[in-house]
Amino acid sequence: RKEVEQDPGPFNVPEGATVAFNCTYSNSASQSFFWYRQDCRKEPKLLMSVYSSGNEDGRFTAQLNRASQYISLLIRDSKLSDSATYLCVVTHTGGGNKLTFGTGTQLKVEL
Amino acid sequence: SQTIHQWPATLVQPVGSPLSLECTVEGTSNPNLYWYRQAAGRGLQLLFYSVGIGQISSEVPQNLSASRPQDRQFILSSKKLLLSDSGFYLCAWRLAGGRETQYFGPGTRLLVL
């Protein structure tokens, strides 16, 4: 089983739609959680951290369920510019604070 | 503010040739540094990380090596490239300690022919 699992997609949605991505992680000792965005042929960029209480940044909402080892990202009113691959990332303390990446979920927002 | 640089941006090398990719970070001291590889259509694989000058931890056995000759410089090398070394190489940094996440450089796209 992969340490971080995501549906690869692609998710093809019309502009203005709401779309949700899910991610599960296998290591119950995981400490921190993030969503990164990666555009085609570019480096991953931090989109948002994920906190236990859930957090929102504009049109983006992230939630964490530690009991189910599950992370989600909700994008409301999607824009063409949201088209990208979204990477779920978990980290553990110690040992250089390594990140473990999911393989990503591809989103395509269409007119 | 902190910035991270990588060069070259793209590289085409023949099989069996050596490799040296460089990464430097500005605006911070004693960062943790990381090298990742992303093969076409695949996820990021951590290759090496360093928590200080001269300290390197290797994550997977491979044809590559890393060095950290200065606090904010991280180098990825190979003596003889293989076809399977092709990929997108990304350097990342983070502040030592705390719960900060990692920030990536622009990457080097390597094609071994």
mmCIF file of C-alpha atoms in Angstrom:
data_model
loop_
_atom_site.group_PDB
_atom_site.id
_atom_site.type_symbol
_atom_site.label_atom_id
_atom_site.label_comp_id
_atom_site.label_asym_id
_atom_site.label_seq_id
_atom_site.Cartn_x
_atom_site.Cartn_y
_atom_site.Cartn_z
ATOM 1 C CA ARG A 1 0.000 0.000 0.000
ATOM 2 C CA LYS A 2 1.288 3.465 -0.879
ATOM 3 C CA GLU A 3 1.975 5.770 2.044
ATOM 4 C CA VAL A 4 -0.133 8.536 0.502
ATOM 5 C CA GLU A 5 -2.876 7.676 -1.982
ATOM 6 C CA GLN A 6 -4.788 9.947 -4.317
ATOM 7 C CA ASP A 7 -7.158 9.424 -7.223
ATOM 8 C CA PRO A 8 -5.037 10.435 -10.249
ATOM 9 C CA GLY A 9 -8.044 11.818 -12.164
ATOM 10 C CA PRO A 10 -8.261 13.717 -14.405
ATOM 11 C CA PHE A 11 -11.205 15.595 -13.016
ATOM 12 C CA ASN A 12 -12.747 17.578 -15.874
ATOM 13 C CA VAL A 13 -15.115 20.226 -14.534
ATOM 14 C CA PRO A 14 -16.812 23.307 -15.988
ATOM 15 C CA GLU A 15 -15.822 26.759 -14.834
ATOM 16 C CA GLY A 16 -17.700 27.695 -11.676
ATOM 17 C CA ALA A 17 -18.105 24.131 -10.460
ATOM 18 C CA THR A 18 -17.188 22.877 -7.012
ATOM 19 C CA VAL A 19 -14.723 20.002 -6.960
ATOM 20 C CA ALA A 20 -13.346 17.914 -4.108
ATOM 21 C CA PHE A 21 -10.184 15.855 -3.902
ATOM 22 C CA ASN A 22 -9.501 13.184 -1.337
ATOM 23 C CA CYS A 23 -6.317 11.704 -0.017
ATOM 24 C CA THR A 24 -5.592 8.904 2.455
ATOM 25 C CA TYR A 25 -2.363 8.271 4.340
ATOM 26 C CA SER A 26 -1.193 5.075 5.973
ATOM 27 C CA ASN A 27 1.189 6.264 8.688
ATOM 28 C CA SER A 28 -0.755 7.154 11.811
ATOM 29 C CA ALA A 29 2.352 8.959 13.133
ATOM 30 C CA SER A 30 2.099 11.587 10.382
ATOM 31 C CA GLN A 31 2.328 15.017 11.928
ATOM 32 C CA SER A 32 1.730 17.695 9.330
ATOM 33 C CA PHE A 33 -0.344 17.837 6.188
ATOM 34 C CA PHE A 34 -0.283 20.036 3.123
ATOM 35 C CA TRP A 35 -1.712 20.505 -0.321
ATOM 36 C CA TYR A 36 0.676 21.537 -3.077
ATOM 37 C CA ARG A 37 -0.186 22.595 -6.585
ATOM 38 C CA GLN A 38 1.989 21.646 -9.558
ATOM 39 C CA ASP A 39 1.538 23.193 -12.981
ATOM 40 C CA CYS A 40 2.712 21.307 -16.043
ATOM 41 C CA ARG A 41 6.524 21.151 -16.181
ATOM 42 C CA LYS A 42 6.883 23.381 -13.129
ATOM 43 C CA GLU A 43 7.905 22.865 -9.524
ATOM 44 C CA PRO A 44 5.306 22.094 -6.835
ATOM 45 C CA LYS A 45 4.149 25.134 -4.899
ATOM 46 C CA LEU A 46 2.542 25.161 -1.478
ATOM 47 C CA LEU A 47 -1.183 25.770 -1.758
ATOM 48 C CA MET A 48 -2.152 25.463 1.880
ATOM 49 C CA SER A 49 -1.450 23.668 5.115
ATOM 50 C CA VAL A 50 -4.143 21.409 6.549
ATOM 51 C CA TYR A 51 -5.076 21.847 10.193
ATOM 52 C CA SER A 52 -7.039 19.509 12.427
ATOM 53 C CA SER A 53 -9.831 22.047 12.785
ATOM 54 C CA GLY A 54 -10.067 22.540 9.025
ATOM 55 C CA ASN A 55 -9.046 25.733 7.304
ATOM 56 C CA GLU A 56 -10.143 27.935 4.475
ATOM 57 C CA ASP A 57 -8.248 30.235 2.118
ATOM 58 C CA GLY A 58 -10.573 32.032 -0.252
ATOM 59 C CA ARG A 59 -12.181 29.460 -2.528
ATOM 60 C CA PHE A 60 -10.111 26.621 -1.064
ATOM 61 C CA THR A 61 -11.045 24.576 1.999
ATOM 62 C CA ALA A 62 -8.892 21.840 3.476
ATOM 63 C CA GLN A 63 -9.974 19.297 6.065
ATOM 64 C CA LEU A 64 -8.217 16.601 8.051
ATOM 65 C CA ASN A 65 -9.736 13.529 9.668
ATOM 66 C CA ARG A 66 -7.041 11.917 11.800
ATOM 67 C CA ALA A 67 -9.241 9.025 12.891
ATOM 68 C CA SER A 68 -9.829 7.988 9.273
ATOM 69 C CA GLN A 69 -6.381 9.183 8.105
ATOM 70 C CA TYR A 70 -8.043 11.197 5.404
ATOM 71 C CA ILE A 71 -7.408 14.672 3.962
ATOM 72 C CA SER A 72 -9.604 16.619 1.584
ATOM 73 C CA LEU A 73 -9.398 19.728 -0.569
ATOM 74 C CA LEU A 74 -12.510 21.534 -1.775
ATOM 75 C CA ILE A 75 -12.342 24.135 -4.531
ATOM 76 C CA ARG A 76 -15.403 26.329 -4.973
ATOM 77 C CA ASP A 77 -16.241 28.423 -8.038
ATOM 78 C CA SER A 78 -13.390 26.838 -9.990
ATOM 79 C CA LYS A 79 -11.464 28.977 -12.478
ATOM 80 C CA LEU A 80 -9.613 28.036 -15.632
ATOM 81 C CA SER A 81 -6.428 28.980 -13.787
ATOM 82 C CA ASP A 82 -7.100 26.260 -11.196
ATOM 83 C CA SER A 83 -6.172 23.631 -13.808
ATOM 84 C CA ALA A 84 -3.154 21.846 -12.382
ATOM 85 C CA THR A 85 -2.136 18.722 -10.490
ATOM 86 C CA TYR A 86 -2.864 18.815 -6.762
ATOM 87 C CA LEU A 87 -0.454 16.925 -4.530
ATOM 88 C CA CYS A 88 -1.341 15.651 -1.084
ATOM 89 C CA VAL A 89 1.657 15.733 1.243
ATOM 90 C CA VAL A 90 2.290 14.393 4.739
ATOM 91 C CA THR A 91 5.301 14.733 6.961
ATOM 92 C CA HIS A 92 6.707 13.095 10.063
ATOM 93 C CA THR A 93 8.900 14.666 12.710
ATOM 94 C CA GLY A 94 12.507 13.616 12.998
ATOM 95 C CA GLY A 95 14.922 12.380 10.337
ATOM 96 C CA GLY A 96 15.099 15.673 8.454
ATOM 97 C CA ASN A 97 11.341 16.172 8.457
ATOM 98 C CA LYS A 98 10.805 14.373 5.203
ATOM 99 C CA LEU A 99 7.744 14.944 3.059
ATOM 100 C CA THR A 100 5.866 12.064 1.486
ATOM 101 C CA PHE A 101 3.983 13.015 -1.655
ATOM 102 C CA GLY A 102 0.961 11.481 -3.250
ATOM 103 C CA THR A 103 1.178 11.076 -7.006
ATOM 104 C CA GLY A 104 -1.325 13.893 -7.462
ATOM 105 C CA THR A 105 -4.805 14.487 -8.794
ATOM 106 C CA GLN A 106 -5.102 16.254 -12.115
ATOM 107 C CA LEU A 107 -7.772 18.941 -12.459
ATOM 108 C CA LYS A 108 -8.900 20.404 -15.771
ATOM 109 C CA VAL A 109 -11.323 23.304 -15.608
ATOM 110 C CA GLU A 110 -13.092 23.904 -18.908
ATOM 111 C CA LEU A 111 -15.221 26.695 -20.378
ATOM 112 C CA SER B 1 12.830 36.828 1.802
ATOM 113 C CA GLN B 2 14.234 33.460 0.892
ATOM 114 C CA THR B 3 14.891 32.329 -2.663
ATOM 115 C CA ILE B 4 16.143 29.074 -4.094
ATOM 116 C CA HIS B 5 18.017 28.722 -7.357
ATOM 117 C CA GLN B 6 18.770 25.702 -9.499
ATOM 118 C CA TRP B 7 20.803 25.353 -12.636
ATOM 119 C CA PRO B 8 20.866 24.446 -15.341
ATOM 120 C CA ALA B 9 17.154 24.573 -16.191
ATOM 121 C CA THR B 10 17.462 21.859 -18.815
ATOM 122 C CA LEU B 11 20.212 19.417 -19.685
ATOM 123 C CA VAL B 12 20.691 16.761 -22.345
ATOM 124 C CA GLN B 13 23.512 14.347 -21.607
ATOM 125 C CA PRO B 14 24.768 11.120 -23.211
ATOM 126 C CA VAL B 15 24.714 7.842 -21.298
ATOM 127 C CA GLY B 16 27.918 7.387 -19.335
ATOM 128 C CA SER B 17 28.678 11.084 -18.973
ATOM 129 C CA PRO B 18 29.061 12.803 -15.568
ATOM 130 C CA LEU B 19 26.466 15.042 -13.985
ATOM 131 C CA SER B 20 26.556 18.004 -11.645
ATOM 132 C CA LEU B 21 23.409 19.907 -10.683
ATOM 133 C CA GLU B 22 23.624 22.832 -8.311
ATOM 134 C CA CYS B 23 21.148 24.320 -5.877
ATOM 135 C CA THR B 24 21.628 27.415 -3.741
ATOM 136 C CA VAL B 25 19.406 29.091 -1.201
ATOM 137 C CA GLU B 26 19.480 32.768 -0.248
ATOM 138 C CA GLY B 27 18.033 34.626 2.700
ATOM 139 C CA THR B 28 18.278 31.937 5.360
ATOM 140 C CA SER B 29 20.872 30.089 7.408
ATOM 141 C CA ASN B 30 21.296 26.396 8.178
ATOM 142 C CA PRO B 31 18.341 25.239 6.110
ATOM 143 C CA ASN B 32 17.444 21.596 5.634
ATOM 144 C CA LEU B 33 18.034 20.797 1.956
ATOM 145 C CA TYR B 34 16.495 18.094 -0.217
ATOM 146 C CA TRP B 35 16.908 16.570 -3.688
ATOM 147 C CA TYR B 36 13.905 14.964 -5.365
ATOM 148 C CA ARG B 37 13.382 13.321 -8.733
ATOM 149 C CA GLN B 38 10.107 13.237 -10.596
ATOM 150 C CA ALA B 39 9.994 10.790 -13.490
ATOM 151 C CA ALA B 40 7.511 11.438 -16.295
ATOM 152 C CA GLY B 41 3.955 10.846 -15.051
ATOM 153 C CA ARG B 42 5.097 9.795 -11.598
ATOM 154 C CA GLY B 43 5.262 11.225 -8.104
ATOM 155 C CA LEU B 44 8.170 12.901 -6.379
ATOM 156 C CA GLN B 45 10.833 10.599 -5.018
ATOM 157 C CA LEU B 46 13.137 11.871 -2.272
ATOM 158 C CA LEU B 47 16.750 11.121 -3.195
ATOM 159 C CA PHE B 48 18.851 12.886 -0.543
ATOM 160 C CA TYR B 49 18.481 15.303 2.322
ATOM 161 C CA SER B 50 20.895 17.273 4.460
ATOM 162 C CA VAL B 51 20.491 18.929 7.835
ATOM 163 C CA GLY B 52 23.916 20.602 7.823
ATOM 164 C CA ILE B 53 27.217 21.168 6.019
ATOM 165 C CA GLY B 54 28.845 17.893 5.025
ATOM 166 C CA GLN B 55 25.888 15.817 6.256
ATOM 167 C CA ILE B 56 24.024 13.774 3.631
ATOM 168 C CA SER B 57 21.309 11.152 4.079
ATOM 169 C CA SER B 58 20.483 8.919 1.147
ATOM 170 C CA GLU B 59 16.970 7.642 0.731
ATOM 171 C CA VAL B 60 17.332 5.144 -2.102
ATOM 172 C CA PRO B 61 20.292 3.240 -3.548
ATOM 173 C CA GLN B 62 21.102 4.634 -6.936
ATOM 174 C CA ASN B 63 23.601 5.965 -9.394
ATOM 175 C CA LEU B 64 23.661 9.435 -7.825
ATOM 176 C CA SER B 65 25.424 11.171 -4.950
ATOM 177 C CA ALA B 66 24.964 14.474 -3.154
ATOM 178 C CA SER B 67 27.227 16.905 -1.366
ATOM 179 C CA ARG B 68 26.781 20.023 0.735
ATOM 180 C CA PRO B 69 30.078 21.925 0.643
ATOM 181 C CA GLN B 70 28.566 25.135 2.026
ATOM 182 C CA ASP B 71 25.624 25.951 4.273
ATOM 183 C CA ARG B 72 23.342 27.033 1.434
ATOM 184 C CA GLN B 73 24.706 24.952 -1.429
ATOM 185 C CA PHE B 74 23.555 21.485 -2.361
ATOM 186 C CA ILE B 75 24.993 19.533 -5.296
ATOM 187 C CA LEU B 76 23.700 16.414 -7.017
ATOM 188 C CA SER B 77 26.241 14.386 -8.962
ATOM 189 C CA SER B 78 26.798 11.259 -10.946
ATOM 190 C CA LYS B 79 29.992 9.767 -12.360
ATOM 191 C CA LYS B 80 28.183 7.910 -15.168
ATOM 192 C CA LEU B 81 24.623 8.660 -16.163
ATOM 193 C CA LEU B 82 22.121 5.933 -17.026
ATOM 194 C CA LEU B 83 19.059 6.248 -19.246
ATOM 195 C CA SER B 84 16.925 5.753 -16.148
ATOM 196 C CA ASP B 85 18.397 8.919 -14.608
ATOM 197 C CA SER B 86 16.243 11.029 -16.921
ATOM 198 C CA GLY B 87 13.689 13.096 -15.059
ATOM 199 C CA PHE B 88 12.830 16.371 -13.393
ATOM 200 C CA TYR B 89 15.199 17.093 -10.508
ATOM 201 C CA LEU B 90 13.945 19.372 -7.802
ATOM 202 C CA CYS B 91 15.825 20.929 -4.911
ATOM 203 C CA ALA B 92 13.890 22.052 -1.857
ATOM 204 C CA TRP B 93 14.650 23.806 1.430
ATOM 205 C CA ARG B 94 12.967 24.264 4.756
ATOM 206 C CA LEU B 95 13.758 25.996 8.016
ATOM 207 C CA ALA B 96 15.396 23.624 10.478
ATOM 208 C CA GLY B 97 13.070 22.734 13.344
ATOM 209 C CA GLY B 98 9.444 23.737 13.713
ATOM 210 C CA ARG B 99 6.648 22.619 11.435
ATOM 211 C CA GLU B 100 7.473 24.573 8.324
ATOM 212 C CA THR B 101 7.008 22.781 5.061
ATOM 213 C CA GLN B 102 9.433 22.659 2.139
ATOM 214 C CA TYR B 103 9.811 25.114 -0.717
ATOM 215 C CA PHE B 104 10.993 24.029 -4.128
ATOM 216 C CA GLY B 105 13.379 25.463 -6.659
ATOM 217 C CA PRO B 106 12.437 25.710 -10.342
ATOM 218 C CA GLY B 107 13.955 22.320 -11.142
ATOM 219 C CA THR B 108 16.305 20.878 -13.742
ATOM 220 C CA ARG B 109 14.904 18.787 -16.533
ATOM 221 C CA LEU B 110 17.467 16.093 -17.431
ATOM 222 C CA LEU B 111 17.299 13.934 -20.527
ATOM 223 C CA VAL B 112 19.840 11.144 -20.839
ATOM 224 C CA LEU B 113 20.223 9.797 -24.378
#
